[in-house]
mmCIF file of N, CA and C in Angstrom:
data_model
loop_
_atom_site.group_PDB
_atom_site.id
_atom_site.type_symbol
_atom_site.label_atom_id
_atom_site.label_comp_id
_atom_site.label_asym_id
_atom_site.label_seq_id
_atom_site.Cartn_x
_atom_site.Cartn_y
_atom_site.Cartn_z
ATOM 1 N N MET A 196 -13.587 41.656 2.531
ATOM 2 C CA MET A 196 -14.562 41.014 1.684
ATOM 3 C C MET A 196 -13.826 39.964 0.845
ATOM 4 N N LEU A 197 -14.504 38.869 0.613
ATOM 5 C CA LEU A 197 -13.940 37.783 -0.184
ATOM 6 C C LEU A 197 -15.033 37.217 -1.066
ATOM 7 N N THR A 198 -14.715 37.027 -2.344
ATOM 8 C CA THR A 198 -15.654 36.383 -3.262
ATOM 9 C C THR A 198 -14.927 35.339 -4.081
ATOM 10 N N ILE A 199 -15.645 34.287 -4.426
ATOM 11 C CA ILE A 199 -15.186 33.287 -5.391
ATOM 12 C C ILE A 199 -16.353 33.078 -6.334
ATOM 13 N N VAL A 200 -16.137 33.432 -7.601
ATOM 14 C CA VAL A 200 -17.199 33.350 -8.593
ATOM 15 C C VAL A 200 -16.757 32.416 -9.710
ATOM 16 N N GLU A 201 -17.518 31.349 -9.906
ATOM 17 C CA GLU A 201 -17.192 30.399 -10.969
ATOM 18 C C GLU A 201 -17.306 31.091 -12.327
ATOM 19 N N THR A 202 -16.262 30.953 -13.143
ATOM 20 C CA THR A 202 -16.230 31.608 -14.448
ATOM 21 C C THR A 202 -16.289 30.628 -15.602
ATOM 22 N N ASP A 203 -15.939 29.386 -15.362
ATOM 23 C CA ASP A 203 -15.986 28.365 -16.412
ATOM 24 C C ASP A 203 -16.226 27.012 -15.755
ATOM 25 N N ALA A 204 -17.491 26.624 -15.659
ATOM 26 C CA ALA A 204 -17.853 25.384 -14.973
ATOM 27 C C ALA A 204 -17.216 24.169 -15.630
ATOM 28 N N LYS A 205 -17.103 24.164 -16.948
ATOM 29 C CA LYS A 205 -16.525 23.012 -17.647
ATOM 30 C C LYS A 205 -15.070 22.798 -17.270
ATOM 31 N N LYS A 206 -14.347 23.869 -17.028
ATOM 32 C CA LYS A 206 -12.932 23.766 -16.682
ATOM 33 C C LYS A 206 -12.681 23.893 -15.184
ATOM 34 N N GLY A 207 -13.730 24.098 -14.392
ATOM 35 C CA GLY A 207 -13.585 24.201 -12.948
ATOM 36 C C GLY A 207 -12.820 25.444 -12.502
ATOM 37 N N GLN A 208 -13.034 26.562 -13.182
ATOM 38 C CA GLN A 208 -12.307 27.785 -12.870
ATOM 39 C C GLN A 208 -13.203 28.801 -12.184
ATOM 40 N N ALA A 209 -12.594 29.562 -11.262
ATOM 41 C CA ALA A 209 -13.320 30.613 -10.560
ATOM 42 C C ALA A 209 -12.402 31.796 -10.308
ATOM 43 N N GLU A 210 -13.007 32.990 -10.273
ATOM 44 C CA GLU A 210 -12.259 34.207 -9.993
ATOM 45 C C GLU A 210 -12.318 34.520 -8.506
ATOM 46 N N LEU A 211 -11.173 34.862 -7.940
ATOM 47 C CA LEU A 211 -11.056 35.251 -6.541
ATOM 48 C C LEU A 211 -11.059 36.772 -6.450
ATOM 49 N N GLY A 212 -11.842 37.304 -5.539
ATOM 50 C CA GLY A 212 -11.842 38.729 -5.250
ATOM 51 C C GLY A 212 -11.592 38.950 -3.775
ATOM 52 N N VAL A 213 -10.664 39.838 -3.451
ATOM 53 C CA VAL A 213 -10.321 40.113 -2.056
ATOM 54 C C VAL A 213 -10.271 41.622 -1.866
ATOM 55 N N GLY A 214 -10.881 42.101 -0.796
ATOM 56 C CA GLY A 214 -10.814 43.519 -0.464
ATOM 57 C C GLY A 214 -10.738 43.713 1.034
ATOM 58 N N VAL A 215 -9.795 44.550 1.451
ATOM 59 C CA VAL A 215 -9.629 44.884 2.864
ATOM 60 C C VAL A 215 -9.575 46.403 2.962
ATOM 61 N N LEU A 216 -10.355 46.977 3.858
ATOM 62 C CA LEU A 216 -10.327 48.419 4.054
ATOM 63 C C LEU A 216 -8.906 48.873 4.410
ATOM 64 N N GLU A 217 -8.502 50.009 3.857
ATOM 65 C CA GLU A 217 -7.127 50.487 4.029
ATOM 66 C C GLU A 217 -6.713 50.599 5.499
ATOM 67 N N LYS A 218 -7.627 51.015 6.356
ATOM 68 C CA LYS A 218 -7.246 51.167 7.769
ATOM 69 C C LYS A 218 -6.896 49.829 8.436
ATOM 70 N N TYR A 219 -7.204 48.702 7.768
ATOM 71 C CA TYR A 219 -6.886 47.386 8.318
ATOM 72 C C TYR A 219 -5.747 46.687 7.574
ATOM 73 N N TRP A 220 -5.122 47.372 6.600
ATOM 74 C CA TRP A 220 -3.998 46.781 5.873
ATOM 75 C C TRP A 220 -2.856 46.464 6.833
ATOM 76 N N HIS A 221 -2.034 45.499 6.459
ATOM 77 C CA HIS A 221 -0.823 45.104 7.196
ATOM 78 C C HIS A 221 -1.138 44.460 8.540
ATOM 79 N N ASN A 222 -2.298 43.830 8.629
ATOM 80 C CA ASN A 222 -2.677 43.095 9.842
ATOM 81 C C ASN A 222 -2.862 41.602 9.564
ATOM 82 N N GLY A 223 -2.525 41.154 8.352
ATOM 83 C CA GLY A 223 -2.655 39.739 8.018
ATOM 84 C C GLY A 223 -4.045 39.323 7.575
ATOM 85 N N ILE A 224 -4.954 40.276 7.448
ATOM 86 C CA ILE A 224 -6.335 39.933 7.082
ATOM 87 C C ILE A 224 -6.405 39.387 5.660
ATOM 88 N N GLY A 225 -5.694 40.011 4.727
ATOM 89 C CA GLY A 225 -5.685 39.522 3.348
ATOM 90 C C GLY A 225 -5.169 38.097 3.258
ATOM 91 N N THR A 226 -4.098 37.810 3.978
ATOM 92 C CA THR A 226 -3.536 36.453 3.994
ATOM 93 C C THR A 226 -4.554 35.460 4.536
ATOM 94 N N LEU A 227 -5.217 35.814 5.628
ATOM 95 C CA LEU A 227 -6.226 34.923 6.208
ATOM 96 C C LEU A 227 -7.387 34.684 5.245
ATOM 97 N N LEU A 228 -7.834 35.729 4.565
ATOM 98 C CA LEU A 228 -8.941 35.578 3.617
ATOM 99 C C LEU A 228 -8.554 34.669 2.454
ATOM 100 N N VAL A 229 -7.382 34.892 1.875
ATOM 101 C CA VAL A 229 -6.953 34.060 0.741
ATOM 102 C C VAL A 229 -6.748 32.620 1.205
ATOM 103 N N ASP A 230 -6.151 32.432 2.364
ATOM 104 C CA ASP A 230 -5.935 31.085 2.892
ATOM 105 C C ASP A 230 -7.267 30.363 3.094
ATOM 106 N N GLU A 231 -8.245 31.050 3.642
ATOM 107 C CA GLU A 231 -9.566 30.444 3.859
ATOM 108 C C GLU A 231 -10.247 30.116 2.532
ATOM 109 N N ALA A 232 -10.111 31.014 1.545
ATOM 110 C CA ALA A 232 -10.688 30.764 0.222
ATOM 111 C C ALA A 232 -10.079 29.522 -0.407
ATOM 112 N N LEU A 233 -8.762 29.390 -0.318
ATOM 113 C CA LEU A 233 -8.093 28.220 -0.894
ATOM 114 C C LEU A 233 -8.483 26.939 -0.160
ATOM 115 N N TYR A 234 -8.606 27.016 1.149
ATOM 116 C CA TYR A 234 -9.037 25.847 1.929
ATOM 117 C C TYR A 234 -10.430 25.405 1.486
ATOM 118 N N TRP A 235 -11.349 26.357 1.399
ATOM 119 C CA TRP A 235 -12.705 26.021 0.969
ATOM 120 C C TRP A 235 -12.699 25.429 -0.440
ATOM 121 N N ALA A 236 -11.988 26.088 -1.345
ATOM 122 C CA ALA A 236 -11.973 25.639 -2.741
ATOM 123 C C ALA A 236 -11.399 24.233 -2.879
ATOM 124 N N LYS A 237 -10.342 23.932 -2.129
ATOM 125 C CA LYS A 237 -9.715 22.601 -2.200
ATOM 126 C C LYS A 237 -10.591 21.520 -1.578
ATOM 127 N N ASN A 238 -11.241 21.841 -0.467
ATOM 128 C CA ASN A 238 -11.928 20.819 0.325
ATOM 129 C C ASN A 238 -13.436 20.725 0.123
ATOM 130 N N TYR A 239 -14.054 21.767 -0.398
ATOM 131 C CA TYR A 239 -15.509 21.771 -0.470
ATOM 132 C C TYR A 239 -16.082 22.151 -1.832
ATOM 133 N N SER A 240 -15.233 22.343 -2.823
ATOM 134 C CA SER A 240 -15.740 22.710 -4.147
ATOM 135 C C SER A 240 -15.226 21.716 -5.179
ATOM 136 N N SER A 241 -15.748 21.842 -6.384
ATOM 137 C CA SER A 241 -15.268 21.024 -7.494
ATOM 138 C C SER A 241 -14.320 21.824 -8.391
ATOM 139 N N LEU A 242 -13.839 22.936 -7.902
ATOM 140 C CA LEU A 242 -12.951 23.792 -8.684
ATOM 141 C C LEU A 242 -11.568 23.183 -8.823
ATOM 142 N N SER A 243 -10.924 23.488 -9.947
ATOM 143 C CA SER A 243 -9.544 23.031 -10.162
ATOM 144 C C SER A 243 -8.566 24.201 -10.213
ATOM 145 N N THR A 244 -9.072 25.404 -10.500
ATOM 146 C CA THR A 244 -8.204 26.576 -10.642
ATOM 147 C C THR A 244 -8.905 27.815 -10.090
ATOM 148 N N ILE A 245 -8.138 28.622 -9.363
ATOM 149 C CA ILE A 245 -8.587 29.930 -8.906
ATOM 150 C C ILE A 245 -7.708 30.960 -9.610
ATOM 151 N N TRP A 246 -8.326 32.011 -10.140
ATOM 152 C CA TRP A 246 -7.548 33.058 -10.798
ATOM 153 C C TRP A 246 -8.006 34.425 -10.310
ATOM 154 N N LEU A 247 -7.206 35.442 -10.595
ATOM 155 C CA LEU A 247 -7.523 36.810 -10.207
ATOM 156 C C LEU A 247 -6.763 37.780 -11.091
ATOM 157 N N ASP A 248 -7.229 39.006 -11.126
ATOM 158 C CA ASP A 248 -6.515 40.107 -11.757
ATOM 159 C C ASP A 248 -6.152 41.093 -10.657
ATOM 160 N N VAL A 249 -4.904 41.563 -10.670
ATOM 161 C CA VAL A 249 -4.422 42.500 -9.664
ATOM 162 C C VAL A 249 -3.710 43.645 -10.389
ATOM 163 N N LEU A 250 -3.865 44.854 -9.863
ATOM 164 C CA LEU A 250 -3.166 45.999 -10.448
ATOM 165 C C LEU A 250 -1.658 45.752 -10.400
ATOM 166 N N THR A 251 -0.981 46.016 -11.514
ATOM 167 C CA THR A 251 0.449 45.716 -11.589
ATOM 168 C C THR A 251 1.282 46.541 -10.607
ATOM 169 N N ASP A 252 0.763 47.676 -10.156
ATOM 170 C CA ASP A 252 1.516 48.491 -9.198
ATOM 171 C C ASP A 252 1.165 48.165 -7.741
ATOM 172 N N ASN A 253 0.333 47.173 -7.520
ATOM 173 C CA ASN A 253 -0.045 46.763 -6.163
ATOM 174 C C ASN A 253 0.909 45.669 -5.687
ATOM 175 N N GLU A 254 2.145 46.070 -5.428
ATOM 176 C CA GLU A 254 3.178 45.104 -5.062
ATOM 177 C C GLU A 254 2.875 44.308 -3.797
ATOM 178 N N PRO A 255 2.295 44.920 -2.746
ATOM 179 C CA PRO A 255 1.969 44.109 -1.567
ATOM 180 C C PRO A 255 0.987 42.976 -1.888
ATOM 181 N N ALA A 256 -0.030 43.256 -2.704
ATOM 182 C CA ALA A 256 -0.998 42.206 -3.060
ATOM 183 C C ALA A 256 -0.336 41.139 -3.921
ATOM 184 N N ILE A 257 0.479 41.549 -4.888
ATOM 185 C CA ILE A 257 1.172 40.576 -5.739
ATOM 186 C C ILE A 257 2.050 39.671 -4.880
ATOM 187 N N HIS A 258 2.765 40.258 -3.925
ATOM 188 C CA HIS A 258 3.606 39.465 -3.020
ATOM 189 C C HIS A 258 2.758 38.461 -2.226
ATOM 190 N N LEU A 259 1.621 38.917 -1.726
ATOM 191 C CA LEU A 259 0.720 38.025 -0.984
ATOM 192 C C LEU A 259 0.283 36.854 -1.862
ATOM 193 N N TYR A 260 -0.170 37.144 -3.070
ATOM 194 C CA TYR A 260 -0.651 36.075 -3.950
ATOM 195 C C TYR A 260 0.473 35.110 -4.329
ATOM 196 N N GLU A 261 1.667 35.637 -4.581
ATOM 197 C CA GLU A 261 2.806 34.753 -4.884
ATOM 198 C C GLU A 261 3.133 33.874 -3.686
ATOM 199 N N LYS A 262 3.089 34.455 -2.492
ATOM 200 C CA LYS A 262 3.337 33.694 -1.257
ATOM 201 C C LYS A 262 2.325 32.560 -1.100
ATOM 202 N N MET A 263 1.099 32.769 -1.603
ATOM 203 C CA MET A 263 0.044 31.779 -1.484
ATOM 204 C C MET A 263 0.013 30.814 -2.675
ATOM 205 N N GLY A 264 1.010 30.887 -3.551
ATOM 206 C CA GLY A 264 1.137 29.910 -4.630
ATOM 207 C C GLY A 264 0.581 30.336 -5.975
ATOM 208 N N PHE A 265 0.139 31.577 -6.115
ATOM 209 C CA PHE A 265 -0.352 32.063 -7.403
ATOM 210 C C PHE A 265 0.832 32.431 -8.291
ATOM 211 N N THR A 266 0.687 32.204 -9.589
ATOM 212 C CA THR A 266 1.712 32.573 -10.552
ATOM 213 C C THR A 266 1.092 33.424 -11.654
ATOM 214 N N THR A 267 1.924 34.246 -12.278
ATOM 215 C CA THR A 267 1.470 35.097 -13.375
ATOM 216 C C THR A 267 1.198 34.238 -14.593
ATOM 217 N N LYS A 268 0.050 34.474 -15.245
ATOM 218 C CA LYS A 268 -0.375 33.635 -16.361
ATOM 219 C C LYS A 268 -0.240 34.270 -17.729
ATOM 220 N N LYS A 269 -0.202 35.582 -17.822
ATOM 221 C CA LYS A 269 -0.022 36.216 -19.119
ATOM 222 C C LYS A 269 0.456 37.642 -18.931
ATOM 223 N N ALA A 270 0.857 38.264 -20.025
ATOM 224 C CA ALA A 270 1.337 39.644 -19.979
ATOM 225 C C ALA A 270 0.240 40.545 -19.426
ATOM 226 N N PRO A 271 0.642 41.657 -18.819
ATOM 227 C CA PRO A 271 -0.367 42.584 -18.279
ATOM 228 C C PRO A 271 -1.389 43.005 -19.337
ATOM 229 N N ILE A 272 -2.606 43.212 -18.862
ATOM 230 C CA ILE A 272 -3.700 43.665 -19.721
ATOM 231 C C ILE A 272 -4.212 44.988 -19.181
ATOM 232 N N LYS A 273 -5.012 45.693 -19.939
ATOM 233 C CA LYS A 273 -5.611 46.957 -19.498
ATOM 234 C C LYS A 273 -7.084 46.718 -19.186
ATOM 235 N N ASP A 274 -7.559 47.323 -18.092
ATOM 236 C CA ASP A 274 -8.987 47.246 -17.796
ATOM 237 C C ASP A 274 -9.708 48.380 -18.522
ATOM 238 N N ASP A 275 -11.012 48.489 -18.315
ATOM 239 C CA ASP A 275 -11.792 49.496 -19.035
ATOM 240 C C ASP A 275 -11.481 50.929 -18.592
ATOM 241 N N GLN A 276 -10.697 51.071 -17.522
ATOM 242 C CA GLN A 276 -10.281 52.403 -17.070
ATOM 243 C C GLN A 276 -8.830 52.697 -17.453
ATOM 244 N N GLY A 277 -8.218 51.788 -18.233
ATOM 245 C CA GLY A 277 -6.845 51.979 -18.685
ATOM 246 C C GLY A 277 -5.781 51.572 -17.691
ATOM 247 N N ARG A 278 -6.184 50.938 -16.579
ATOM 248 C CA ARG A 278 -5.203 50.495 -15.581
ATOM 249 C C ARG A 278 -4.592 49.170 -16.015
ATOM 250 N N SER A 279 -3.329 48.969 -15.674
ATOM 251 C CA SER A 279 -2.615 47.749 -16.029
ATOM 252 C C SER A 279 -2.871 46.670 -14.974
ATOM 253 N N LEU A 280 -3.287 45.491 -15.447
ATOM 254 C CA LEU A 280 -3.613 44.364 -14.566
ATOM 255 C C LEU A 280 -2.744 43.159 -14.877
ATOM 256 N N LYS A 281 -2.405 42.442 -13.845
ATOM 257 C CA LYS A 281 -1.665 41.182 -13.966
ATOM 258 C C LYS A 281 -2.632 40.045 -13.667
ATOM 259 N N ARG A 282 -2.714 39.060 -14.548
ATOM 260 C CA ARG A 282 -3.552 37.881 -14.309
ATOM 261 C C ARG A 282 -2.703 36.824 -13.607
ATOM 262 N N MET A 283 -3.218 36.335 -12.477
ATOM 263 C CA MET A 283 -2.527 35.308 -11.707
ATOM 264 C C MET A 283 -3.482 34.149 -11.472
ATOM 265 N N ALA A 284 -2.932 32.958 -11.326
ATOM 266 C CA ALA A 284 -3.783 31.776 -11.111
ATOM 267 C C ALA A 284 -3.046 30.766 -10.240
ATOM 268 N N ARG A 285 -3.847 29.872 -9.676
ATOM 269 C CA ARG A 285 -3.296 28.785 -8.862
ATOM 270 C C ARG A 285 -4.151 27.540 -9.080
ATOM 271 N N LYS A 286 -3.469 26.432 -9.361
ATOM 272 C CA LYS A 286 -4.143 25.129 -9.431
ATOM 273 C C LYS A 286 -4.425 24.667 -8.009
ATOM 274 N N LEU A 287 -5.507 23.946 -7.829
ATOM 275 C CA LEU A 287 -5.908 23.510 -6.490
ATOM 276 C C LEU A 287 -5.511 22.074 -6.176
ATOM 277 N N SER A 288 -4.997 21.359 -7.133
ATOM 278 C CA SER A 288 -4.632 19.947 -6.881
ATOM 279 C C SER A 288 -3.343 19.806 -6.123
#
C-alpha cells in the first residue's frame, strides 16, 4: 500500500505512507513503491517536499528511505502509543 497525503498546501508538503505485508518483505516491493511515489511527486504534482515518520527500531525501512534520499529532520518523537518515531523528509527539486 502507498499513500501520499498533502499536509501543507502552502508549503507543498505531503506525508508518504508505505506498507508491505510481512510475507512479501525483502522482495524489493518497498523500494519500488517509494520510487514510484517519488516519480509521481516530481513529475505530476506541485509538491516540493515528501516527509514520513518511521519507527526508530525499523532499521530496514530507515535504510530504504536513506537510500532513496530521505534525511532525518529532527530528534525522535513519541507517538500516541509511546513508540519512538524518526521524522524523515526529501526535497523533490
